[in-house]
Structure formats: C-alpha cells, structure tokens
Amino acid sequence: AMMLTVGATAAFATAPEYTTTPDNVDLGIMKNYKVEKGTAPKEDFTFSVTYKADKSKPYGTYTQPEASKSKTASFDSNMDAKADAYQASLGIKISDFELPAGPGKYCFEIKEDVPANKTPGVTYDETTRYLVITVANNNDLTGYVYYAQLYDSSYSPAASIKDKATGTKVPGDNAFTNTYTANNVVISKDIKGSLSDLAAKFNFKVKLSYANGKTAGQYVGAKVTEYDGETQNVKDHVWAIDNTTEHTISLGRNQSITLTNLPEGVTVTVVETDGGEYIVTKSDDTTGTLENSTITATITGTDGKIGFINTKEGTPDMGVV
C-alpha cells in the first residue's frame, strides 16, 4: 500500500523500483546536460522509444502507439558552465503506451537520436536504456498496478513473469548525459628591439570561422572576457562565429585579449594591419601559423595562444668614438 503512494519522479531518483498509475504521471526519465566550460546553445534532444517484443511478455497482442515512439528533452535557453548538470525530462508516462488490461511485461528500448551534424562542442550520450513496465493485478483483484524500472544495455528478461530480470538498474535522474565544452584563446602583443617604440599601439583585425560542415547558427559566439587594449569591442561583448565579421582591436606591449567559448574546430584569424617598420614574428607558444603578418589558428581540445612579436633593430650613427 505504501508503494502505491510513492511519487513517480522522486521514486525513480531514490529507489530501485516503484509503482505508479497509468495516468499522466511523468516517470522522471531525465536528460542531463553538463556544461563543463563555455556557454552551450539552447537545444532540443530527441529520443526513440521502441517496443522490444523479444524482451517482453505481453498480455495478448500488443502494438505500440506511434505517438509514444519519439520523445524530446528541451533546453530552451543558452546555458553557462556550472558544477551541476542542467536537466530536462523526456516526458515519458505509462499511459503513453496504452498497455493491455491484464498481467504482462513490456520492454521499451530508449536511445538518443544523435544527429549526423552534431552541435559543436557537444558530446552525445550513445548508450542504450531499457524501460521495463510490469502490469499486475492489484490486491483485491479489481484493477491493476504498474511497476516501472530502467535498466542499462545489459538488461535480459526473466525466464517467466514471476521471476526477476537481470541487468544493471539505472536511476531515472541519471538516464542520459550530454556534455558541452569549449576553449579559450589569448591574443597577445610584445615589442622588442633597440629601436622599437615600446609605447606604440598596433591594430589588428580578428575573424572567427566555424568548423567545416557547421553553420553560424550552431554557435552561441565567442565572449571577450579580458581585454587590455582599445577598441569598440570591449569586455563582455560576444563576437559572432560567422566566417565574415572582422573585429578591430588595438594592442600595445604586454597587452592581450581573451576570447572564450570557442568549440573545437573554430578557426581564429588575426591580421596585424600596421607596423610595417617592424619585423613580425610569433611567440613560441602560439597555436597556429604566421604568414605576412597573419596568424591563423584552429581551436583544438585545449586552450590556445596567438602571440605577435614586433621587433625593430638597427645600427645607430655613433659619431666620433
């Protein structure tokens, strides 16, 4: 009797098994979205829910309703990195399946639909889960009770309806987890040489290009978190990753700008537009190549650095030594 009063969502999170009724009660099968670094874009994740006849013991003949075969977990706004995962329910309810009135066991395979063109920075959960629903007569034989349990891919049905299945049970609040991560790049300036103007400012144009096969709409954009120079693109502005927009900055000696939320595959192109009297080289820790005062770097799985060094040397007129 106590089991019949347990709330569905809470029970899936705290107990291995529970009972519920065939009304619109969310079973609490959740999608976790772990944003480890950067800002993840809003997104809908879809799931296929498929009846597995070979793992079921139905009461009579059973056909799964079409409406129950696809579910969506929606994240409706951009998400900044935090310690805890964001969560959204798949919205699965026992009533979705329109189970026959009579004792039986029904197994449904749940898998995330991983898109061919994945969102940049996202690692998708490609595991398989099995939702097993058991229908049994209630104590006074006037109706039915419904037992629901989630298993991992090792699930194997029991030999008979009175036996227990084998497999590892999975809490509903930890059913599926996707992660998002992005990296930073620091663009810096140094001035060297006996005839260099150490107080000089040098102008740059910065362009951010999306990875091959991606589109601008798949990115939130890069955020300027630190900036020592002078430009209209100040700290906390968001720069589009769109292959075309050029952002103008100005950096002097030992000054830098930091861009965050750059998923792997984004290309950062930085062009120094003045300083023709100087020899332009790159710092030893630069991620990328230098050609004609232009450094092009592609973001990988780690933070990147783009360092420009301007040097002016010469032989001064010494006069009479």
mmCIF file of C-alpha atoms in Angstrom:
data_model
loop_
_atom_site.group_PDB
_atom_site.id
_atom_site.type_symbol
_atom_site.label_atom_id
_atom_site.label_comp_id
_atom_site.label_asym_id
_atom_site.label_seq_id
_atom_site.Cartn_x
_atom_site.Cartn_y
_atom_site.Cartn_z
ATOM 1 C CA ALA A 1 0.000 0.000 0.000
ATOM 2 C CA MET A 2 2.844 2.386 0.827
ATOM 3 C CA MET A 3 4.441 1.667 -2.535
ATOM 4 C CA LEU A 4 1.318 2.838 -4.330
ATOM 5 C CA THR A 5 1.642 6.317 -2.820
ATOM 6 C CA VAL A 6 5.215 6.977 -3.953
ATOM 7 C CA GLY A 7 5.535 9.886 -6.393
ATOM 8 C CA ALA A 8 6.929 8.826 -9.743
ATOM 9 C CA THR A 9 9.703 11.344 -10.278
ATOM 10 C CA ALA A 10 11.071 11.220 -6.736
ATOM 11 C CA ALA A 11 10.914 7.453 -6.587
ATOM 12 C CA PHE A 12 12.895 6.936 -9.775
ATOM 13 C CA ALA A 13 15.641 9.080 -8.290
ATOM 14 C CA THR A 14 15.819 7.408 -4.891
ATOM 15 C CA ALA A 15 14.581 3.804 -5.142
ATOM 16 C CA PRO A 16 15.340 0.890 -7.475
ATOM 17 C CA GLU A 17 11.654 0.099 -8.089
ATOM 18 C CA TYR A 18 8.343 1.833 -7.534
ATOM 19 C CA THR A 19 4.699 1.737 -8.533
ATOM 20 C CA THR A 20 2.543 4.309 -10.206
ATOM 21 C CA THR A 21 -0.761 4.510 -12.028
ATOM 22 C CA PRO A 22 -1.498 4.704 -15.772
ATOM 23 C CA ASP A 23 -2.387 8.375 -15.783
ATOM 24 C CA ASN A 24 -0.278 11.365 -16.871
ATOM 25 C CA VAL A 25 2.497 10.859 -14.335
ATOM 26 C CA ASP A 26 5.977 11.681 -15.600
ATOM 27 C CA LEU A 27 8.283 8.760 -14.830
ATOM 28 C CA GLY A 28 11.202 11.132 -14.303
ATOM 29 C CA ILE A 29 13.489 9.757 -17.001
ATOM 30 C CA MET A 30 15.821 12.695 -17.386
ATOM 31 C CA LYS A 31 18.277 14.181 -19.822
ATOM 32 C CA ASN A 32 21.307 15.727 -18.104
ATOM 33 C CA TYR A 33 23.268 18.440 -19.912
ATOM 34 C CA LYS A 34 26.649 19.022 -18.309
ATOM 35 C CA VAL A 35 28.179 22.328 -19.405
ATOM 36 C CA GLU A 36 31.820 21.971 -18.396
ATOM 37 C CA LYS A 37 33.283 25.104 -19.996
ATOM 38 C CA GLY A 38 31.859 27.953 -22.029
ATOM 39 C CA THR A 39 28.206 28.576 -22.916
ATOM 40 C CA ALA A 40 26.111 25.843 -24.513
ATOM 41 C CA PRO A 41 23.399 26.765 -27.009
ATOM 42 C CA LYS A 42 19.749 26.010 -26.386
ATOM 43 C CA GLU A 43 18.789 22.744 -27.998
ATOM 44 C CA ASP A 44 16.160 20.025 -28.257
ATOM 45 C CA PHE A 45 17.417 16.457 -27.885
ATOM 46 C CA THR A 46 15.165 13.752 -29.333
ATOM 47 C CA PHE A 47 14.905 10.098 -28.350
ATOM 48 C CA SER A 48 13.498 6.995 -29.984
ATOM 49 C CA VAL A 49 11.365 4.722 -27.795
ATOM 50 C CA THR A 50 10.925 1.293 -29.355
ATOM 51 C CA TYR A 51 8.919 -1.689 -28.118
ATOM 52 C CA LYS A 52 11.083 -4.831 -27.933
ATOM 53 C CA ALA A 53 8.852 -7.849 -28.423
ATOM 54 C CA ASP A 54 11.715 -10.294 -27.861
ATOM 55 C CA LYS A 55 12.279 -8.880 -24.364
ATOM 56 C CA SER A 56 8.580 -8.663 -23.437
ATOM 57 C CA LYS A 57 5.773 -10.933 -22.254
ATOM 58 C CA PRO A 58 2.610 -9.057 -23.244
ATOM 59 C CA TYR A 59 -0.933 -9.816 -22.247
ATOM 60 C CA GLY A 60 -2.398 -10.882 -25.570
ATOM 61 C CA THR A 61 -1.388 -8.918 -28.639
ATOM 62 C CA TYR A 62 0.329 -5.560 -28.196
ATOM 63 C CA THR A 63 1.148 -2.822 -30.708
ATOM 64 C CA GLN A 64 2.981 0.315 -29.619
ATOM 65 C CA PRO A 65 1.168 3.606 -30.390
ATOM 66 C CA GLU A 66 3.002 5.812 -32.882
ATOM 67 C CA ALA A 67 2.826 8.855 -30.596
ATOM 68 C CA SER A 68 4.919 7.085 -27.943
ATOM 69 C CA LYS A 69 7.829 6.283 -30.264
ATOM 70 C CA SER A 70 9.571 9.662 -30.063
ATOM 71 C CA LYS A 71 10.298 11.905 -27.074
ATOM 72 C CA THR A 72 12.061 15.249 -26.685
ATOM 73 C CA ALA A 73 14.068 16.819 -23.862
ATOM 74 C CA SER A 74 14.152 20.592 -24.401
ATOM 75 C CA PHE A 75 16.675 23.122 -23.123
ATOM 76 C CA ASP A 76 15.086 26.440 -24.018
ATOM 77 C CA SER A 77 17.915 28.908 -23.326
ATOM 78 C CA ASN A 78 21.697 29.182 -23.511
ATOM 79 C CA MET A 79 23.476 27.589 -20.556
ATOM 80 C CA ASP A 80 26.643 28.820 -18.845
ATOM 81 C CA ALA A 81 29.101 26.395 -17.284
ATOM 82 C CA LYS A 82 28.287 25.273 -13.735
ATOM 83 C CA ALA A 83 29.076 22.417 -11.366
ATOM 84 C CA ASP A 84 25.661 20.744 -11.576
ATOM 85 C CA ALA A 85 24.077 19.468 -14.752
ATOM 86 C CA TYR A 86 21.048 21.082 -16.343
ATOM 87 C CA GLN A 87 18.097 18.693 -16.534
ATOM 88 C CA ALA A 88 15.066 18.173 -18.734
ATOM 89 C CA SER A 89 12.578 15.303 -18.699
ATOM 90 C CA LEU A 90 11.850 13.074 -21.664
ATOM 91 C CA GLY A 91 8.229 13.244 -20.511
ATOM 92 C CA ILE A 92 7.612 9.504 -20.642
ATOM 93 C CA LYS A 93 4.402 8.305 -18.957
ATOM 94 C CA ILE A 94 2.996 4.803 -18.668
ATOM 95 C CA SER A 95 -0.258 5.949 -20.235
ATOM 96 C CA ASP A 96 1.684 6.818 -23.406
ATOM 97 C CA PHE A 97 1.976 3.115 -24.222
ATOM 98 C CA GLU A 98 -1.724 2.167 -23.930
ATOM 99 C CA LEU A 99 -0.887 -1.192 -22.371
ATOM 100 C CA PRO A 100 -3.494 -4.001 -22.419
ATOM 101 C CA ALA A 101 -5.603 -4.645 -19.323
ATOM 102 C CA GLY A 102 -4.013 -7.779 -17.920
ATOM 103 C CA PRO A 103 -0.767 -9.032 -16.351
ATOM 104 C CA GLY A 104 2.296 -8.710 -18.550
ATOM 105 C CA LYS A 105 5.782 -7.308 -19.001
ATOM 106 C CA TYR A 106 6.700 -4.728 -21.642
ATOM 107 C CA CYS A 107 10.210 -3.646 -22.578
ATOM 108 C CA PHE A 108 10.970 -0.418 -24.437
ATOM 109 C CA GLU A 109 14.395 0.499 -25.789
ATOM 110 C CA ILE A 110 15.284 4.197 -25.341
ATOM 111 C CA LYS A 111 18.108 5.776 -27.344
ATOM 112 C CA GLU A 112 19.111 9.335 -28.057
ATOM 113 C CA ASP A 113 18.903 10.365 -31.697
ATOM 114 C CA VAL A 114 22.464 11.516 -32.368
ATOM 115 C CA PRO A 115 22.410 13.963 -35.316
ATOM 116 C CA ALA A 116 24.720 13.484 -38.268
ATOM 117 C CA ASN A 117 25.757 17.145 -37.942
ATOM 118 C CA LYS A 118 26.475 17.375 -34.226
ATOM 119 C CA THR A 119 26.324 20.669 -32.362
ATOM 120 C CA PRO A 120 29.901 21.960 -31.969
ATOM 121 C CA GLY A 121 31.293 21.261 -28.517
ATOM 122 C CA VAL A 122 28.670 18.644 -27.608
ATOM 123 C CA THR A 123 29.444 15.022 -26.738
ATOM 124 C CA TYR A 124 26.287 12.964 -27.127
ATOM 125 C CA ASP A 125 25.184 10.019 -24.979
ATOM 126 C CA GLU A 126 25.001 6.990 -27.262
ATOM 127 C CA THR A 127 24.084 4.447 -24.593
ATOM 128 C CA THR A 128 21.001 2.215 -24.669
ATOM 129 C CA ARG A 129 18.450 2.137 -21.870
ATOM 130 C CA TYR A 130 15.572 -0.290 -21.373
ATOM 131 C CA LEU A 131 12.358 0.739 -19.664
ATOM 132 C CA VAL A 132 10.549 -2.327 -18.311
ATOM 133 C CA ILE A 133 6.914 -1.953 -17.235
ATOM 134 C CA THR A 134 5.200 -4.779 -15.383
ATOM 135 C CA VAL A 135 1.404 -4.890 -15.167
ATOM 136 C CA ALA A 136 -0.028 -6.879 -12.248
ATOM 137 C CA ASN A 137 -3.408 -7.368 -10.579
ATOM 138 C CA ASN A 138 -3.945 -5.241 -7.501
ATOM 139 C CA ASN A 139 -4.571 -6.781 -4.073
ATOM 140 C CA ASP A 140 -8.341 -7.030 -4.326
ATOM 141 C CA LEU A 141 -8.259 -8.055 -7.993
ATOM 142 C CA THR A 142 -10.348 -5.072 -9.053
ATOM 143 C CA GLY A 143 -7.692 -3.351 -11.126
ATOM 144 C CA TYR A 144 -4.013 -3.200 -11.923
ATOM 145 C CA VAL A 145 -0.767 -1.790 -10.570
ATOM 146 C CA TYR A 146 2.184 -0.809 -12.730
ATOM 147 C CA TYR A 147 5.839 -1.329 -11.854
ATOM 148 C CA ALA A 148 8.469 0.594 -13.833
ATOM 149 C CA GLN A 149 12.232 0.107 -13.875
ATOM 150 C CA LEU A 150 15.032 1.472 -16.024
ATOM 151 C CA TYR A 151 17.994 -0.746 -16.986
ATOM 152 C CA ASP A 152 21.228 -0.276 -18.896
ATOM 153 C CA SER A 153 22.131 -2.178 -22.064
ATOM 154 C CA SER A 154 22.883 -5.382 -20.109
ATOM 155 C CA TYR A 155 19.176 -5.982 -19.444
ATOM 156 C CA SER A 156 17.903 -9.501 -20.043
ATOM 157 C CA PRO A 157 14.294 -10.529 -19.367
ATOM 158 C CA ALA A 158 13.403 -13.148 -16.781
ATOM 159 C CA ALA A 159 12.515 -16.695 -17.747
ATOM 160 C CA SER A 160 8.927 -16.229 -16.526
ATOM 161 C CA ILE A 161 6.721 -13.337 -15.439
ATOM 162 C CA LYS A 162 7.138 -14.227 -11.761
ATOM 163 C CA ASP A 163 10.948 -14.054 -11.936
ATOM 164 C CA LYS A 164 13.205 -11.018 -11.861
ATOM 165 C CA ALA A 165 15.147 -9.777 -14.828
ATOM 166 C CA THR A 166 18.915 -9.395 -14.897
ATOM 167 C CA GLY A 167 20.840 -6.233 -15.695
ATOM 168 C CA THR A 168 22.084 -3.072 -14.038
ATOM 169 C CA LYS A 169 19.372 -0.723 -12.822
ATOM 170 C CA VAL A 170 19.715 2.958 -13.725
ATOM 171 C CA PRO A 171 18.241 5.877 -11.735
ATOM 172 C CA GLY A 172 15.832 7.881 -13.828
ATOM 173 C CA ASP A 173 17.537 11.163 -12.991
ATOM 174 C CA ASN A 174 20.765 9.788 -14.470
ATOM 175 C CA ALA A 175 19.356 8.183 -17.592
ATOM 176 C CA PHE A 176 21.252 10.156 -20.250
ATOM 177 C CA THR A 177 24.016 12.760 -20.080
ATOM 178 C CA ASN A 178 25.428 15.045 -22.764
ATOM 179 C CA THR A 179 28.410 17.312 -22.158
ATOM 180 C CA TYR A 180 29.428 20.618 -23.685
ATOM 181 C CA THR A 181 32.875 22.154 -23.584
ATOM 182 C CA ALA A 182 34.683 24.942 -25.398
ATOM 183 C CA ASN A 183 38.095 26.551 -25.128
ATOM 184 C CA ASN A 184 39.751 29.944 -24.857
ATOM 185 C CA VAL A 185 42.302 31.744 -26.965
ATOM 186 C CA VAL A 186 44.539 34.590 -25.804
ATOM 187 C CA ILE A 187 45.803 37.060 -28.426
ATOM 188 C CA SER A 188 48.829 38.944 -27.117
ATOM 189 C CA LYS A 189 51.373 41.554 -28.176
ATOM 190 C CA ASP A 190 55.044 42.053 -27.376
ATOM 191 C CA ILE A 191 57.540 44.649 -28.639
ATOM 192 C CA LYS A 192 61.281 44.078 -28.786
ATOM 193 C CA GLY A 193 64.396 45.657 -30.264
ATOM 194 C CA SER A 194 66.798 48.500 -29.574
ATOM 195 C CA LEU A 195 64.978 50.969 -31.868
ATOM 196 C CA SER A 196 61.390 49.922 -31.094
ATOM 197 C CA ASP A 197 58.793 52.324 -29.743
ATOM 198 C CA LEU A 198 57.776 50.486 -26.579
ATOM 199 C CA ALA A 199 54.723 52.743 -26.160
ATOM 200 C CA ALA A 200 53.349 52.036 -29.639
ATOM 201 C CA LYS A 201 49.891 50.542 -30.262
ATOM 202 C CA PHE A 202 49.297 48.137 -33.118
ATOM 203 C CA ASN A 203 45.965 47.483 -34.811
ATOM 204 C CA PHE A 204 44.565 44.040 -35.593
ATOM 205 C CA LYS A 205 41.563 42.520 -37.308
ATOM 206 C CA VAL A 206 40.153 39.292 -35.862
ATOM 207 C CA LYS A 207 37.802 36.928 -37.697
ATOM 208 C CA LEU A 208 36.197 33.774 -36.309
ATOM 209 C CA SER A 209 35.233 30.994 -38.720
ATOM 210 C CA TYR A 210 33.109 27.949 -37.969
ATOM 211 C CA ALA A 211 34.336 24.389 -38.473
ATOM 212 C CA ASN A 212 33.900 22.560 -41.763
ATOM 213 C CA GLY A 213 30.353 21.322 -42.211
ATOM 214 C CA LYS A 214 28.926 23.576 -39.497
ATOM 215 C CA THR A 215 26.860 26.772 -39.722
ATOM 216 C CA ALA A 216 26.854 30.059 -37.831
ATOM 217 C CA GLY A 217 23.530 29.151 -36.228
ATOM 218 C CA GLN A 218 25.145 26.263 -34.335
ATOM 219 C CA TYR A 219 27.281 28.615 -32.225
ATOM 220 C CA VAL A 220 26.473 30.939 -29.338
ATOM 221 C CA GLY A 221 29.520 33.070 -30.176
ATOM 222 C CA ALA A 222 32.827 33.898 -28.521
ATOM 223 C CA LYS A 223 32.801 36.139 -25.464
ATOM 224 C CA VAL A 224 35.504 38.716 -24.715
ATOM 225 C CA THR A 225 36.363 38.135 -21.058
ATOM 226 C CA GLU A 226 39.647 40.074 -20.723
ATOM 227 C CA TYR A 227 40.938 42.996 -22.784
ATOM 228 C CA ASP A 228 43.792 45.434 -22.175
ATOM 229 C CA GLY A 229 43.665 47.400 -25.413
ATOM 230 C CA GLU A 230 41.409 49.952 -27.041
ATOM 231 C CA THR A 231 38.522 49.176 -29.422
ATOM 232 C CA GLN A 232 34.774 49.354 -29.763
ATOM 233 C CA ASN A 233 34.622 45.622 -28.962
ATOM 234 C CA VAL A 234 35.036 45.834 -25.209
ATOM 235 C CA LYS A 235 34.980 43.259 -22.440
ATOM 236 C CA ASP A 236 31.844 41.077 -22.217
ATOM 237 C CA HIS A 237 30.909 41.621 -25.857
ATOM 238 C CA VAL A 238 30.002 38.500 -27.834
ATOM 239 C CA TRP A 239 31.698 38.030 -31.206
ATOM 240 C CA ALA A 240 29.917 36.125 -33.936
ATOM 241 C CA ILE A 241 31.442 32.944 -35.342
ATOM 242 C CA ASP A 242 30.277 33.547 -38.901
ATOM 243 C CA ASN A 243 33.268 33.474 -41.304
ATOM 244 C CA THR A 244 32.805 37.138 -42.295
ATOM 245 C CA THR A 245 32.688 39.623 -39.407
ATOM 246 C CA GLU A 246 36.015 41.352 -38.672
ATOM 247 C CA HIS A 247 36.586 42.753 -35.197
ATOM 248 C CA THR A 248 39.121 45.591 -34.774
ATOM 249 C CA ILE A 249 41.360 45.682 -31.719
ATOM 250 C CA SER A 250 44.464 47.600 -30.670
ATOM 251 C CA LEU A 251 47.230 46.096 -28.532
ATOM 252 C CA GLY A 252 50.417 47.510 -27.098
ATOM 253 C CA ARG A 253 53.360 45.908 -25.379
ATOM 254 C CA ASN A 254 52.352 43.122 -22.936
ATOM 255 C CA GLN A 255 48.668 43.625 -23.685
ATOM 256 C CA SER A 256 46.208 40.895 -24.635
ATOM 257 C CA ILE A 257 42.613 39.957 -25.315
ATOM 258 C CA THR A 258 40.947 36.697 -24.212
ATOM 259 C CA LEU A 259 38.151 35.056 -26.185
ATOM 260 C CA THR A 260 36.149 32.243 -24.586
ATOM 261 C CA ASN A 261 33.548 29.707 -25.761
ATOM 262 C CA LEU A 262 35.372 28.532 -28.863
ATOM 263 C CA PRO A 263 34.425 24.889 -29.575
ATOM 264 C CA GLU A 264 36.915 22.593 -31.213
ATOM 265 C CA GLY A 265 37.278 23.245 -34.940
ATOM 266 C CA VAL A 266 36.744 27.022 -34.893
ATOM 267 C CA THR A 267 39.441 28.940 -36.814
ATOM 268 C CA VAL A 268 40.762 32.234 -35.447
ATOM 269 C CA THR A 269 42.430 34.528 -37.995
ATOM 270 C CA VAL A 270 44.340 37.556 -36.688
ATOM 271 C CA VAL A 271 45.871 40.131 -39.046
ATOM 272 C CA GLU A 272 48.203 42.920 -37.910
ATOM 273 C CA THR A 273 47.290 45.856 -40.134
ATOM 274 C CA ASP A 274 50.171 48.258 -39.397
ATOM 275 C CA GLY A 275 53.727 48.209 -38.029
ATOM 276 C CA GLY A 276 55.403 47.934 -41.419
ATOM 277 C CA GLU A 277 58.719 49.146 -39.994
ATOM 278 C CA TYR A 278 58.882 46.155 -37.673
ATOM 279 C CA ILE A 279 59.742 42.517 -38.212
ATOM 280 C CA VAL A 280 56.695 40.461 -37.209
ATOM 281 C CA THR A 281 57.202 37.037 -35.649
ATOM 282 C CA LYS A 282 55.081 34.780 -33.468
ATOM 283 C CA SER A 283 55.676 33.690 -29.901
ATOM 284 C CA ASP A 284 56.977 30.187 -29.239
ATOM 285 C CA ASP A 285 53.702 29.072 -27.642
ATOM 286 C CA THR A 286 51.494 30.294 -30.484
ATOM 287 C CA THR A 287 48.844 27.862 -31.698
ATOM 288 C CA GLY A 288 48.884 28.375 -35.440
ATOM 289 C CA THR A 289 50.926 29.556 -38.393
ATOM 290 C CA LEU A 290 52.246 33.012 -39.354
ATOM 291 C CA GLU A 291 52.245 34.341 -42.902
ATOM 292 C CA ASN A 292 52.515 38.001 -43.969
ATOM 293 C CA SER A 293 51.569 39.406 -40.540
ATOM 294 C CA THR A 294 48.626 36.980 -40.298
ATOM 295 C CA ILE A 295 48.321 34.194 -37.745
ATOM 296 C CA THR A 296 45.711 31.517 -38.378
ATOM 297 C CA ALA A 297 44.935 29.065 -35.577
ATOM 298 C CA THR A 298 42.367 26.260 -35.347
ATOM 299 C CA ILE A 299 40.994 25.542 -31.894
ATOM 300 C CA THR A 300 41.672 22.014 -30.651
ATOM 301 C CA GLY A 301 40.847 20.267 -27.396
ATOM 302 C CA THR A 302 42.888 22.723 -25.306
ATOM 303 C CA ASP A 303 43.157 26.478 -24.821
ATOM 304 C CA GLY A 304 45.151 28.316 -27.471
ATOM 305 C CA LYS A 305 47.560 31.238 -27.691
ATOM 306 C CA ILE A 306 48.266 33.673 -30.511
ATOM 307 C CA GLY A 307 51.265 35.864 -29.765
ATOM 308 C CA PHE A 308 52.609 38.612 -32.029
ATOM 309 C CA ILE A 309 56.136 39.983 -31.534
ATOM 310 C CA ASN A 310 57.199 43.183 -33.279
ATOM 311 C CA THR A 311 60.946 43.828 -33.399
ATOM 312 C CA LYS A 312 62.956 46.793 -34.707
ATOM 313 C CA GLU A 313 66.741 46.662 -34.631
ATOM 314 C CA GLY A 314 69.302 48.909 -36.323
ATOM 315 C CA THR A 315 72.733 50.451 -36.228
ATOM 316 C CA PRO A 316 72.636 53.991 -34.823
ATOM 317 C CA ASP A 317 75.025 56.738 -36.004
ATOM 318 C CA MET A 318 77.717 56.619 -33.362
ATOM 319 C CA GLY A 319 79.631 59.773 -34.371
ATOM 320 C CA VAL A 320 83.223 60.006 -33.140
ATOM 321 C CA VAL A 321 84.056 57.031 -30.957
#
